[in-house]
Amino acid sequence: MGGKALKNHPTRRYHTDEYLKLYQEMEPVLQEIVQGRVELLPFYTTKETHGDMDIVVESDHLPPNWTEKVMERFASRDCYNNGDTFTFEFRDLQIDLIKATAEEFEHTLNFLSFNDLGGLLGKLANHLGFKLGHQGLQYRVKDGTNTVRVLKLTSDYLQSLEFLGYDPERFRQGFDTLREVYEYVCSSPYFYPGCCLIENQNSKNRQRDRKRPTYQGFLEFMEEEGYLERIPHPVSTREEQLQRAIDTFPGFEEALQDTYRFLELKRAAHQKFNGHMVREWSGVEGQHLGEVMMELRHTFPGVDATDFEQWVLDTDLQAIRQEVEGVVERLKPGWTAS
């Protein structure tokens, strides 16, 4: 997305009428190739030109060589593959095909619609303690800076909007101007302008957002409308929002409590046995130490990640040490060979 992924063939901006005509021509061909649903991302209606074309494609039944078929059928002269997005050139326009499963298709389509609207709403979600992205509205349980588990609250984008304080019906109506998009971002009773300021983003987002005209335009909009003075402080705590999520989403509290129990188990097991002890017992360092820990966790007979922690708590240190020494002996030949 953004129209700057291709380096080997020049592209140009398309006016909306020719842009829509091109998509109508492409849609049946893409549906035949991907063997699933294909949708053009919605945009605000007064948008005059487009630097690229963003299309969500259903990924459940993609053939192994689908990108080669795309290149062949559209006689493309350049392409770029970046994870879930395949970018190619067609008639001097950058085309971004964004993969999404059938389950997450609607959410991905809605999240990416209307010029970074989803990204701006995601900043508010993050401020409230959640994550809004391609895969839905999620809650990350952390142990310090480490994420222990990611719990999904919903894959229904309209439900996500409602939880974040937005009117789902207003979103369904679409937007005529970029200003209407900005007004929508600010319409939640939980909205806090500070969560969108560049200085409050992490390093990765600061670098990305500085290059996004929609984001820069939103900062100018907030300044012009006086939002920083009108709402200078957060209007809700993360604790309040977490309780609201527990009250709103069935099954979330149970998943949360299960994660807290696992976290307690993990902390107790780590206190009893950890990588420092493996180093003391075997002298193994660095990358090899990590390999020993990984081998011990994932190849110990009959245990999964949760059971491993319980095994540590139920087993005396001498037996754990013997198991570690056995893993080291199994791995050593591979280390010397490399």
mmCIF file of C-alpha atoms in Angstrom:
data_model
loop_
_atom_site.group_PDB
_atom_site.id
_atom_site.type_symbol
_atom_site.label_atom_id
_atom_site.label_comp_id
_atom_site.label_asym_id
_atom_site.label_seq_id
_atom_site.Cartn_x
_atom_site.Cartn_y
_atom_site.Cartn_z
ATOM 1 C CA MET A 1 0.000 0.000 0.000
ATOM 2 C CA GLY A 2 1.203 3.510 -0.789
ATOM 3 C CA GLY A 3 2.191 3.089 -4.422
ATOM 4 C CA LYS A 4 5.983 2.966 -3.945
ATOM 5 C CA ALA A 5 6.820 -0.747 -3.704
ATOM 6 C CA LEU A 6 7.888 -1.278 -7.329
ATOM 7 C CA LYS A 7 11.368 -0.171 -8.364
ATOM 8 C CA ASN A 8 11.933 -1.633 -11.846
ATOM 9 C CA HIS A 9 9.058 -0.089 -13.783
ATOM 10 C CA PRO A 10 7.610 3.435 -13.506
ATOM 11 C CA THR A 11 3.995 3.781 -12.422
ATOM 12 C CA ARG A 12 1.567 6.696 -12.525
ATOM 13 C CA ARG A 13 -1.495 7.930 -10.684
ATOM 14 C CA TYR A 14 -4.912 6.937 -12.024
ATOM 15 C CA HIS A 15 -8.025 9.106 -12.013
ATOM 16 C CA THR A 16 -10.960 7.489 -10.232
ATOM 17 C CA ASP A 17 -13.030 6.748 -13.331
ATOM 18 C CA GLU A 18 -10.225 4.906 -15.145
ATOM 19 C CA TYR A 19 -9.213 3.293 -11.851
ATOM 20 C CA LEU A 20 -12.653 1.724 -11.362
ATOM 21 C CA LYS A 21 -12.824 0.690 -15.000
ATOM 22 C CA LEU A 22 -9.475 -1.085 -14.668
ATOM 23 C CA TYR A 23 -10.640 -2.943 -11.562
ATOM 24 C CA GLN A 24 -13.812 -4.137 -13.314
ATOM 25 C CA GLU A 25 -11.587 -5.599 -16.004
ATOM 26 C CA MET A 26 -9.262 -7.266 -13.496
ATOM 27 C CA GLU A 27 -11.815 -8.666 -11.043
ATOM 28 C CA PRO A 28 -13.033 -11.766 -12.963
ATOM 29 C CA VAL A 29 -9.480 -12.725 -13.906
ATOM 30 C CA LEU A 30 -8.323 -12.482 -10.297
ATOM 31 C CA GLN A 31 -11.305 -14.492 -9.070
ATOM 32 C CA GLU A 32 -10.437 -17.249 -11.516
ATOM 33 C CA ILE A 33 -6.811 -17.292 -10.342
ATOM 34 C CA VAL A 34 -7.298 -17.132 -6.575
ATOM 35 C CA GLN A 35 -10.408 -19.356 -6.638
ATOM 36 C CA GLY A 36 -12.104 -17.229 -4.019
ATOM 37 C CA ARG A 37 -13.419 -13.837 -3.091
ATOM 38 C CA VAL A 38 -11.863 -10.618 -4.434
ATOM 39 C CA GLU A 39 -12.714 -7.086 -3.228
ATOM 40 C CA LEU A 40 -11.382 -3.602 -4.002
ATOM 41 C CA LEU A 41 -10.729 -1.541 -0.874
ATOM 42 C CA PRO A 42 -13.359 1.196 -0.431
ATOM 43 C CA PHE A 43 -12.128 4.818 -0.593
ATOM 44 C CA TYR A 44 -13.733 8.167 0.143
ATOM 45 C CA THR A 45 -15.881 9.162 -2.822
ATOM 46 C CA THR A 46 -14.260 12.518 -3.684
ATOM 47 C CA LYS A 47 -10.785 11.012 -3.982
ATOM 48 C CA GLU A 48 -9.642 12.100 -7.440
ATOM 49 C CA THR A 49 -6.482 10.076 -8.071
ATOM 50 C CA HIS A 50 -4.898 6.830 -6.861
ATOM 51 C CA GLY A 51 -1.239 5.880 -6.660
ATOM 52 C CA ASP A 52 -1.961 2.184 -6.295
ATOM 53 C CA MET A 53 -4.853 -0.277 -6.232
ATOM 54 C CA ASP A 54 -5.408 -2.305 -3.059
ATOM 55 C CA ILE A 55 -7.378 -5.543 -3.476
ATOM 56 C CA VAL A 56 -8.112 -8.116 -0.775
ATOM 57 C CA VAL A 57 -8.028 -11.710 -2.037
ATOM 58 C CA GLU A 58 -9.270 -14.786 -0.205
ATOM 59 C CA SER A 59 -6.324 -17.027 0.640
ATOM 60 C CA ASP A 60 -8.019 -20.299 1.619
ATOM 61 C CA HIS A 61 -7.763 -21.917 -1.841
ATOM 62 C CA LEU A 62 -4.806 -20.145 -3.443
ATOM 63 C CA PRO A 63 -2.956 -22.466 -5.853
ATOM 64 C CA PRO A 64 0.787 -22.820 -5.149
ATOM 65 C CA ASN A 65 1.754 -20.923 -8.319
ATOM 66 C CA TRP A 66 -0.876 -18.208 -8.073
ATOM 67 C CA THR A 67 1.613 -15.313 -8.220
ATOM 68 C CA GLU A 68 3.136 -16.691 -11.423
ATOM 69 C CA LYS A 69 -0.345 -16.913 -12.920
ATOM 70 C CA VAL A 70 -1.020 -13.303 -11.966
ATOM 71 C CA MET A 71 2.187 -12.155 -13.624
ATOM 72 C CA GLU A 72 1.384 -14.131 -16.774
ATOM 73 C CA ARG A 73 -2.308 -13.212 -17.130
ATOM 74 C CA PHE A 74 -1.670 -9.499 -16.614
ATOM 75 C CA ALA A 75 1.601 -9.413 -18.568
ATOM 76 C CA SER A 76 3.189 -7.657 -15.621
ATOM 77 C CA ARG A 77 6.632 -6.130 -15.914
ATOM 78 C CA ASP A 78 7.514 -5.910 -12.223
ATOM 79 C CA CYS A 79 6.541 -7.477 -8.914
ATOM 80 C CA TYR A 80 7.380 -7.538 -5.215
ATOM 81 C CA ASN A 81 6.376 -10.132 -2.603
ATOM 82 C CA ASN A 82 6.096 -8.919 0.977
ATOM 83 C CA GLY A 83 4.509 -11.513 3.255
ATOM 84 C CA ASP A 84 0.734 -11.236 3.004
ATOM 85 C CA THR A 85 0.888 -8.702 0.159
ATOM 86 C CA PHE A 86 1.848 -9.477 -3.424
ATOM 87 C CA THR A 87 2.525 -6.370 -5.508
ATOM 88 C CA PHE A 88 2.696 -6.262 -9.303
ATOM 89 C CA GLU A 89 2.539 -3.748 -12.137
ATOM 90 C CA PHE A 90 -0.370 -3.625 -14.553
ATOM 91 C CA ARG A 91 -0.743 -0.874 -17.150
ATOM 92 C CA ASP A 92 1.601 1.413 -15.239
ATOM 93 C CA LEU A 93 -0.306 1.067 -11.966
ATOM 94 C CA GLN A 94 0.896 -0.634 -8.786
ATOM 95 C CA ILE A 95 -1.535 -3.397 -7.771
ATOM 96 C CA ASP A 96 -1.390 -4.719 -4.184
ATOM 97 C CA LEU A 97 -3.060 -8.078 -3.570
ATOM 98 C CA ILE A 98 -3.599 -8.490 0.176
ATOM 99 C CA LYS A 99 -4.221 -12.050 1.339
ATOM 100 C CA ALA A 100 -6.872 -12.814 3.979
ATOM 101 C CA THR A 101 -8.528 -16.021 5.107
ATOM 102 C CA ALA A 102 -12.261 -16.417 4.538
ATOM 103 C CA GLU A 103 -12.818 -16.014 8.288
ATOM 104 C CA GLU A 104 -10.874 -12.741 8.457
ATOM 105 C CA PHE A 105 -11.744 -11.416 4.989
ATOM 106 C CA GLU A 106 -14.417 -8.907 6.058
ATOM 107 C CA HIS A 107 -12.350 -7.621 8.958
ATOM 108 C CA THR A 108 -9.256 -7.160 6.783
ATOM 109 C CA LEU A 109 -11.279 -5.411 4.079
ATOM 110 C CA ASN A 110 -12.878 -3.034 6.554
ATOM 111 C CA PHE A 111 -9.699 -2.404 8.532
ATOM 112 C CA LEU A 112 -7.784 -1.328 5.420
ATOM 113 C CA SER A 113 -10.579 0.829 3.971
ATOM 114 C CA PHE A 114 -10.666 4.626 3.677
ATOM 115 C CA ASN A 115 -7.061 5.769 3.628
ATOM 116 C CA ASP A 116 -5.517 4.501 6.859
ATOM 117 C CA LEU A 117 -8.694 4.892 8.895
ATOM 118 C CA GLY A 118 -8.037 1.497 10.479
ATOM 119 C CA GLY A 119 -4.499 2.522 11.374
ATOM 120 C CA LEU A 120 -5.724 5.657 13.136
ATOM 121 C CA LEU A 121 -8.382 3.688 15.023
ATOM 122 C CA GLY A 122 -5.685 1.174 15.895
ATOM 123 C CA LYS A 123 -3.780 3.891 17.739
ATOM 124 C CA LEU A 124 -6.786 4.491 19.973
ATOM 125 C CA ALA A 125 -7.212 0.736 20.479
ATOM 126 C CA ASN A 126 -3.562 0.493 21.538
ATOM 127 C CA HIS A 127 -4.018 3.420 23.933
ATOM 128 C CA LEU A 128 -6.954 1.576 25.527
ATOM 129 C CA GLY A 129 -4.885 -1.607 25.906
ATOM 130 C CA PHE A 130 -5.925 -3.553 22.820
ATOM 131 C CA LYS A 131 -4.707 -4.263 19.293
ATOM 132 C CA LEU A 132 -6.825 -3.597 16.212
ATOM 133 C CA GLY A 133 -5.386 -5.128 13.041
ATOM 134 C CA HIS A 134 -5.986 -7.427 10.085
ATOM 135 C CA GLN A 135 -6.849 -10.355 12.347
ATOM 136 C CA GLY A 136 -9.430 -8.595 14.490
ATOM 137 C CA LEU A 137 -9.580 -6.921 17.885
ATOM 138 C CA GLN A 138 -7.113 -8.585 20.244
ATOM 139 C CA TYR A 139 -5.774 -8.326 23.783
ATOM 140 C CA ARG A 140 -2.114 -9.023 24.499
ATOM 141 C CA VAL A 141 -1.222 -10.500 27.887
ATOM 142 C CA LYS A 142 2.314 -9.433 28.757
ATOM 143 C CA ASP A 143 4.976 -10.409 31.242
ATOM 144 C CA GLY A 144 7.040 -7.235 31.389
ATOM 145 C CA THR A 145 7.796 -6.418 27.760
ATOM 146 C CA ASN A 146 7.243 -9.992 26.545
ATOM 147 C CA THR A 147 3.889 -11.022 25.083
ATOM 148 C CA VAL A 148 2.715 -14.247 26.733
ATOM 149 C CA ARG A 149 -0.476 -14.776 24.707
ATOM 150 C CA VAL A 150 -2.634 -12.876 22.242
ATOM 151 C CA LEU A 151 -6.351 -13.335 22.916
ATOM 152 C CA LYS A 152 -8.832 -12.571 20.156
ATOM 153 C CA LEU A 153 -11.904 -10.646 21.242
ATOM 154 C CA THR A 154 -13.685 -10.550 17.890
ATOM 155 C CA SER A 155 -13.153 -10.873 14.131
ATOM 156 C CA ASP A 156 -16.239 -8.743 13.485
ATOM 157 C CA TYR A 157 -14.977 -5.291 12.514
ATOM 158 C CA LEU A 158 -18.297 -3.576 13.196
ATOM 159 C CA GLN A 159 -18.328 -5.103 16.678
ATOM 160 C CA SER A 160 -14.764 -3.860 17.140
ATOM 161 C CA LEU A 161 -15.841 -0.357 16.158
ATOM 162 C CA GLU A 162 -18.761 -0.416 18.569
ATOM 163 C CA PHE A 163 -16.528 -1.559 21.435
ATOM 164 C CA LEU A 164 -14.084 1.272 20.704
ATOM 165 C CA GLY A 165 -16.946 3.769 20.910
ATOM 166 C CA TYR A 166 -17.686 4.290 17.212
ATOM 167 C CA ASP A 167 -20.964 4.169 15.305
ATOM 168 C CA PRO A 168 -20.827 1.063 13.044
ATOM 169 C CA GLU A 169 -23.677 2.373 10.877
ATOM 170 C CA ARG A 170 -21.746 5.572 10.112
ATOM 171 C CA PHE A 171 -18.835 3.434 8.934
ATOM 172 C CA ARG A 172 -21.170 1.332 6.763
ATOM 173 C CA GLN A 173 -22.384 4.510 5.031
ATOM 174 C CA GLY A 174 -18.845 5.311 3.866
ATOM 175 C CA PHE A 175 -17.199 8.712 3.633
ATOM 176 C CA ASP A 176 -17.241 11.406 0.974
ATOM 177 C CA THR A 177 -14.128 13.311 2.087
ATOM 178 C CA LEU A 178 -10.942 12.748 4.034
ATOM 179 C CA ARG A 179 -12.189 15.307 6.541
ATOM 180 C CA GLU A 180 -15.167 13.052 7.276
ATOM 181 C CA VAL A 181 -12.715 10.213 7.926
ATOM 182 C CA TYR A 182 -10.837 12.415 10.409
ATOM 183 C CA GLU A 183 -14.059 13.466 12.121
ATOM 184 C CA TYR A 184 -15.012 9.813 12.521
ATOM 185 C CA VAL A 185 -11.686 9.015 14.222
ATOM 186 C CA CYS A 186 -12.379 11.731 16.798
ATOM 187 C CA SER A 187 -16.018 10.724 17.400
ATOM 188 C CA SER A 188 -15.425 8.043 20.052
ATOM 189 C CA PRO A 189 -16.112 9.041 23.677
ATOM 190 C CA TYR A 190 -12.813 7.323 24.501
ATOM 191 C CA PHE A 191 -10.799 9.323 21.974
ATOM 192 C CA TYR A 192 -7.561 10.818 23.277
ATOM 193 C CA PRO A 193 -5.561 12.939 20.778
ATOM 194 C CA GLY A 194 -2.260 12.189 22.480
ATOM 195 C CA CYS A 195 -2.368 8.550 21.352
ATOM 196 C CA CYS A 196 -1.941 9.731 17.746
ATOM 197 C CA LEU A 197 0.934 12.172 18.235
ATOM 198 C CA ILE A 198 4.194 11.213 16.542
ATOM 199 C CA GLU A 199 6.208 11.483 19.766
ATOM 200 C CA ASN A 200 3.993 8.868 21.422
ATOM 201 C CA GLN A 201 4.592 6.218 18.733
ATOM 202 C CA ASN A 202 7.295 3.570 18.862
ATOM 203 C CA SER A 203 10.326 3.900 16.602
ATOM 204 C CA LYS A 204 8.893 1.701 13.830
ATOM 205 C CA ASN A 205 5.597 3.586 13.700
ATOM 206 C CA ARG A 206 7.289 6.995 13.820
ATOM 207 C CA GLN A 207 9.372 6.100 10.795
ATOM 208 C CA ARG A 208 6.337 4.761 8.910
ATOM 209 C CA ASP A 209 3.859 7.484 9.880
ATOM 210 C CA ARG A 210 6.128 10.334 8.823
ATOM 211 C CA LYS A 211 5.770 9.035 5.249
ATOM 212 C CA ARG A 212 1.950 8.762 5.329
ATOM 213 C CA PRO A 213 0.111 11.841 4.006
ATOM 214 C CA THR A 214 -3.161 10.703 5.604
ATOM 215 C CA TYR A 215 -1.541 10.560 9.038
ATOM 216 C CA GLN A 216 0.146 13.928 8.617
ATOM 217 C CA GLY A 217 -3.166 15.388 7.455
ATOM 218 C CA PHE A 218 -4.863 14.024 10.574
ATOM 219 C CA LEU A 219 -2.327 15.735 12.841
ATOM 220 C CA GLU A 220 -3.034 19.027 11.050
ATOM 221 C CA PHE A 221 -6.785 18.429 11.413
ATOM 222 C CA MET A 222 -6.494 17.867 15.177
ATOM 223 C CA GLU A 223 -4.434 21.032 15.576
ATOM 224 C CA GLU A 224 -6.834 23.133 13.498
ATOM 225 C CA GLU A 225 -9.863 21.826 15.424
ATOM 226 C CA GLY A 226 -8.263 22.316 18.841
ATOM 227 C CA TYR A 227 -8.473 18.695 19.958
ATOM 228 C CA LEU A 228 -5.192 18.811 21.862
ATOM 229 C CA GLU A 229 -6.561 21.620 24.048
ATOM 230 C CA ARG A 230 -10.101 20.265 24.212
ATOM 231 C CA ILE A 231 -9.109 16.730 25.286
ATOM 232 C CA PRO A 232 -5.649 17.170 26.862
ATOM 233 C CA HIS A 233 -5.725 13.999 28.979
ATOM 234 C CA PRO A 234 -6.877 10.361 28.606
ATOM 235 C CA VAL A 235 -10.575 9.949 29.315
ATOM 236 C CA SER A 236 -10.460 6.284 30.400
ATOM 237 C CA THR A 237 -8.011 3.935 32.112
ATOM 238 C CA ARG A 238 -6.829 0.598 30.738
ATOM 239 C CA GLU A 239 -8.230 -1.117 33.816
ATOM 240 C CA GLU A 240 -11.685 0.263 33.030
ATOM 241 C CA GLN A 241 -11.393 -0.844 29.402
ATOM 242 C CA LEU A 242 -10.235 -4.337 30.356
ATOM 243 C CA GLN A 243 -13.282 -4.778 32.588
ATOM 244 C CA ARG A 244 -15.490 -3.499 29.781
ATOM 245 C CA ALA A 245 -13.987 -6.130 27.455
ATOM 246 C CA ILE A 246 -14.650 -8.842 30.051
ATOM 247 C CA ASP A 247 -18.260 -7.710 30.262
ATOM 248 C CA THR A 248 -18.650 -7.475 26.474
ATOM 249 C CA PHE A 249 -16.998 -10.537 24.945
ATOM 250 C CA PRO A 250 -18.150 -14.059 25.994
ATOM 251 C CA GLY A 251 -15.287 -16.385 26.876
ATOM 252 C CA PHE A 252 -12.716 -13.612 27.217
ATOM 253 C CA GLU A 253 -12.588 -13.685 31.032
ATOM 254 C CA GLU A 254 -12.078 -17.462 31.046
ATOM 255 C CA ALA A 255 -9.262 -17.189 28.469
ATOM 256 C CA LEU A 256 -7.718 -14.348 30.465
ATOM 257 C CA GLN A 257 -7.772 -16.264 33.740
ATOM 258 C CA ASP A 258 -6.324 -19.341 32.015
ATOM 259 C CA THR A 259 -3.482 -17.172 30.703
ATOM 260 C CA TYR A 260 -2.818 -15.718 34.149
ATOM 261 C CA ARG A 261 -2.611 -19.266 35.572
ATOM 262 C CA PHE A 262 -0.166 -20.224 32.833
ATOM 263 C CA LEU A 263 1.898 -17.116 33.563
ATOM 264 C CA GLU A 264 2.129 -18.005 37.255
ATOM 265 C CA LEU A 265 3.154 -21.546 36.300
ATOM 266 C CA LYS A 266 5.770 -20.225 33.894
ATOM 267 C CA ARG A 267 7.270 -17.864 36.461
ATOM 268 C CA ALA A 268 7.492 -20.608 39.092
ATOM 269 C CA ALA A 269 9.107 -23.028 36.637
ATOM 270 C CA HIS A 270 11.608 -20.391 35.499
ATOM 271 C CA GLN A 271 12.579 -19.683 39.082
ATOM 272 C CA LYS A 272 13.323 -23.388 39.608
ATOM 273 C CA PHE A 273 15.027 -24.066 36.247
ATOM 274 C CA ASN A 274 16.405 -21.715 33.594
ATOM 275 C CA GLY A 275 19.131 -21.197 31.021
ATOM 276 C CA HIS A 276 21.683 -20.017 33.584
ATOM 277 C CA MET A 277 21.572 -23.443 35.181
ATOM 278 C CA VAL A 278 22.060 -25.154 31.814
ATOM 279 C CA ARG A 279 25.129 -22.968 31.265
ATOM 280 C CA GLU A 280 26.545 -23.903 34.664
ATOM 281 C CA TRP A 281 25.879 -27.604 34.159
ATOM 282 C CA SER A 282 27.127 -27.948 30.575
ATOM 283 C CA GLY A 283 29.224 -24.903 29.715
ATOM 284 C CA VAL A 284 27.060 -24.323 26.627
ATOM 285 C CA GLU A 285 26.801 -20.655 25.564
ATOM 286 C CA GLY A 286 25.050 -18.374 23.082
ATOM 287 C CA GLN A 287 23.127 -19.875 20.180
ATOM 288 C CA HIS A 288 23.839 -23.435 21.308
ATOM 289 C CA LEU A 289 22.301 -22.675 24.690
ATOM 290 C CA GLY A 290 19.119 -21.552 22.960
ATOM 291 C CA GLU A 291 19.084 -24.753 20.905
ATOM 292 C CA VAL A 292 19.366 -26.867 24.044
ATOM 293 C CA MET A 293 16.441 -25.064 25.675
ATOM 294 C CA MET A 294 14.351 -25.398 22.503
ATOM 295 C CA GLU A 295 15.155 -29.096 22.116
ATOM 296 C CA LEU A 296 14.371 -29.749 25.770
ATOM 297 C CA ARG A 297 11.008 -27.988 25.548
ATOM 298 C CA HIS A 298 9.771 -29.372 22.241
ATOM 299 C CA THR A 299 11.141 -32.910 22.076
ATOM 300 C CA PHE A 300 10.613 -34.084 25.632
ATOM 301 C CA PRO A 301 8.188 -37.019 25.181
ATOM 302 C CA GLY A 302 4.519 -36.286 25.619
ATOM 303 C CA VAL A 303 4.619 -32.650 26.693
ATOM 304 C CA ASP A 304 3.395 -29.442 25.132
ATOM 305 C CA ALA A 305 4.360 -25.897 26.163
ATOM 306 C CA THR A 306 2.103 -25.832 29.234
ATOM 307 C CA ASP A 307 3.003 -29.349 30.366
ATOM 308 C CA PHE A 308 6.714 -28.531 30.125
ATOM 309 C CA GLU A 309 6.371 -25.952 32.893
ATOM 310 C CA GLN A 310 4.487 -28.486 35.030
ATOM 311 C CA TRP A 311 7.143 -31.143 34.323
ATOM 312 C CA VAL A 312 9.827 -28.756 35.603
ATOM 313 C CA LEU A 313 7.885 -28.162 38.829
ATOM 314 C CA ASP A 314 7.185 -31.896 39.331
ATOM 315 C CA THR A 315 10.738 -33.138 38.606
ATOM 316 C CA ASP A 316 13.762 -32.938 40.931
ATOM 317 C CA LEU A 317 16.777 -30.978 39.703
ATOM 318 C CA GLN A 318 19.003 -34.028 39.358
ATOM 319 C CA ALA A 319 16.585 -35.628 36.891
ATOM 320 C CA ILE A 320 16.288 -32.336 34.984
ATOM 321 C CA ARG A 321 20.084 -32.101 34.826
ATOM 322 C CA GLN A 322 20.318 -35.623 33.431
ATOM 323 C CA GLU A 323 17.780 -34.732 30.752
ATOM 324 C CA VAL A 324 19.747 -31.585 29.855
ATOM 325 C CA GLU A 325 22.996 -33.553 29.584
ATOM 326 C CA GLY A 326 21.280 -36.038 27.274
ATOM 327 C CA VAL A 327 20.049 -33.210 25.012
ATOM 328 C CA VAL A 328 23.547 -31.697 24.882
ATOM 329 C CA GLU A 329 25.059 -35.021 23.864
ATOM 330 C CA ARG A 330 22.497 -35.417 21.074
ATOM 331 C CA LEU A 331 23.149 -31.930 19.708
ATOM 332 C CA LYS A 332 26.948 -31.851 19.974
ATOM 333 C CA PRO A 333 27.676 -33.736 16.707
ATOM 334 C CA GLY A 334 25.742 -31.115 14.751
ATOM 335 C CA TRP A 335 27.654 -28.274 16.416
ATOM 336 C CA THR A 336 31.073 -29.764 15.639
ATOM 337 C CA ALA A 337 30.043 -30.522 12.048
ATOM 338 C CA SER A 338 29.072 -26.917 11.427
#
